């Protein structure tokens, strides 16, 4: 059984306009690989930030956006 629509959007950032199925598969694969590396516990802070930035880019999230006004 596959993942639900909401979970897919949260995990992979959804499907991009004009993105081919091969591009989507490649992006999903890279996200999965980066998340495994991130959780490995073997990276320093600089490597962790680089992975976070790349994950945000792949998911369409602005890493440096300060829109969260909850704090």
PDB file of C-alpha atoms in Angstrom:
ATOM      1  CA  UNK A   1       0.000   0.000   0.000  1.00  0.00           C
ATOM      2  CA  UNK A   2       1.354   3.423  -0.934  1.00  0.00           C
ATOM      3  CA  UNK A   3       1.545   6.541   1.135  1.00  0.00           C
ATOM      4  CA  UNK A   4      -1.331   9.004   1.260  1.00  0.00           C
ATOM      5  CA  UNK A   5      -1.487  12.270  -0.633  1.00  0.00           C
ATOM      6  CA  UNK A   6      -0.817  14.472   2.403  1.00  0.00           C
ATOM      7  CA  UNK A   7       2.099  12.316   3.560  1.00  0.00           C
ATOM      8  CA  UNK A   8       3.552  12.377   0.026  1.00  0.00           C
ATOM      9  CA  UNK A   9       3.361  16.167  -0.111  1.00  0.00           C
ATOM     10  CA  UNK A  10       4.942  16.514   3.344  1.00  0.00           C
ATOM     11  CA  UNK A  11       7.689  14.011   2.604  1.00  0.00           C
ATOM     12  CA  UNK A  12       8.570  14.938  -0.989  1.00  0.00           C
ATOM     13  CA  UNK A  13       7.100  18.375  -1.586  1.00  0.00           C
ATOM     14  CA  UNK A  14       4.519  17.150  -4.059  1.00  0.00           C
ATOM     15  CA  UNK A  15       4.789  16.996  -7.827  1.00  0.00           C
ATOM     16  CA  UNK A  16       6.210  19.999  -9.653  1.00  0.00           C
ATOM     17  CA  UNK A  17       4.665  21.524 -12.740  1.00  0.00           C
ATOM     18  CA  UNK A  18       6.471  20.210 -15.820  1.00  0.00           C
ATOM     19  CA  UNK A  19       8.361  17.544 -13.863  1.00  0.00           C
ATOM     20  CA  UNK A  20       8.681  14.252 -15.735  1.00  0.00           C
ATOM     21  CA  UNK A  21       8.174  10.935 -13.982  1.00  0.00           C
ATOM     22  CA  UNK A  22      11.927  10.270 -14.250  1.00  0.00           C
ATOM     23  CA  UNK A  23      12.729  13.637 -12.646  1.00  0.00           C
ATOM     24  CA  UNK A  24      10.249  12.912  -9.859  1.00  0.00           C
ATOM     25  CA  UNK A  25      11.733   9.465  -9.240  1.00  0.00           C
ATOM     26  CA  UNK A  26      15.226  10.976  -9.129  1.00  0.00           C
ATOM     27  CA  UNK A  27      14.141  13.696  -6.687  1.00  0.00           C
ATOM     28  CA  UNK A  28      12.369  11.164  -4.443  1.00  0.00           C
ATOM     29  CA  UNK A  29      15.437   8.931  -4.461  1.00  0.00           C
ATOM     30  CA  UNK A  30      17.736  11.821  -3.533  1.00  0.00           C
ATOM     31  CA  UNK A  31      15.409  12.917  -0.712  1.00  0.00           C
ATOM     32  CA  UNK A  32      15.304   9.383   0.705  1.00  0.00           C
ATOM     33  CA  UNK A  33      19.117   9.069   0.535  1.00  0.00           C
ATOM     34  CA  UNK A  34      19.690  12.461   2.161  1.00  0.00           C
ATOM     35  CA  UNK A  35      17.238  11.724   4.970  1.00  0.00           C
ATOM     36  CA  UNK A  36      19.070   8.464   5.730  1.00  0.00           C
ATOM     37  CA  UNK A  37      22.389  10.308   5.867  1.00  0.00           C
ATOM     38  CA  UNK A  38      20.831  13.010   8.066  1.00  0.00           C
ATOM     39  CA  UNK A  39      19.613  10.437  10.592  1.00  0.00           C
ATOM     40  CA  UNK A  40      22.867   8.443  10.543  1.00  0.00           C
ATOM     41  CA  UNK A  41      24.408  10.384  13.427  1.00  0.00           C
ATOM     42  CA  UNK A  42      27.779  10.505  11.706  1.00  0.00           C
ATOM     43  CA  UNK A  43      27.719  14.040  10.289  1.00  0.00           C
ATOM     44  CA  UNK A  44      29.083  17.276  11.701  1.00  0.00           C
ATOM     45  CA  UNK A  45      27.018  20.476  11.934  1.00  0.00           C
ATOM     46  CA  UNK A  46      28.207  21.845   8.581  1.00  0.00           C
ATOM     47  CA  UNK A  47      27.264  18.602   6.804  1.00  0.00           C
ATOM     48  CA  UNK A  48      23.890  18.531   8.566  1.00  0.00           C
ATOM     49  CA  UNK A  49      23.099  22.078   7.462  1.00  0.00           C
ATOM     50  CA  UNK A  50      24.138  21.300   3.884  1.00  0.00           C
ATOM     51  CA  UNK A  51      21.789  18.319   3.850  1.00  0.00           C
ATOM     52  CA  UNK A  52      18.965  20.381   5.381  1.00  0.00           C
ATOM     53  CA  UNK A  53      19.435  23.066   2.742  1.00  0.00           C
ATOM     54  CA  UNK A  54      19.408  20.509  -0.084  1.00  0.00           C
ATOM     55  CA  UNK A  55      16.326  18.773   1.322  1.00  0.00           C
ATOM     56  CA  UNK A  56      14.519  22.097   1.525  1.00  0.00           C
ATOM     57  CA  UNK A  57      15.514  22.890  -2.053  1.00  0.00           C
ATOM     58  CA  UNK A  58      14.264  19.503  -3.264  1.00  0.00           C
ATOM     59  CA  UNK A  59      10.980  19.956  -1.395  1.00  0.00           C
ATOM     60  CA  UNK A  60      10.455  23.554  -2.521  1.00  0.00           C
ATOM     61  CA  UNK A  61      10.985  25.073   0.936  1.00  0.00           C
ATOM     62  CA  UNK A  62      12.894  28.317   1.488  1.00  0.00           C
ATOM     63  CA  UNK A  63      15.478  27.316   4.133  1.00  0.00           C
ATOM     64  CA  UNK A  64      16.196  30.893   5.202  1.00  0.00           C
ATOM     65  CA  UNK A  65      12.557  32.026   5.346  1.00  0.00           C
ATOM     66  CA  UNK A  66      11.675  33.653   8.675  1.00  0.00           C
ATOM     67  CA  UNK A  67       7.888  33.474   8.298  1.00  0.00           C
ATOM     68  CA  UNK A  68       7.451  31.483  11.506  1.00  0.00           C
ATOM     69  CA  UNK A  69       6.326  34.097  14.016  1.00  0.00           C
ATOM     70  CA  UNK A  70       5.466  31.606  16.755  1.00  0.00           C
ATOM     71  CA  UNK A  71       8.539  32.443  18.816  1.00  0.00           C
TER      72      UNK A  71
END
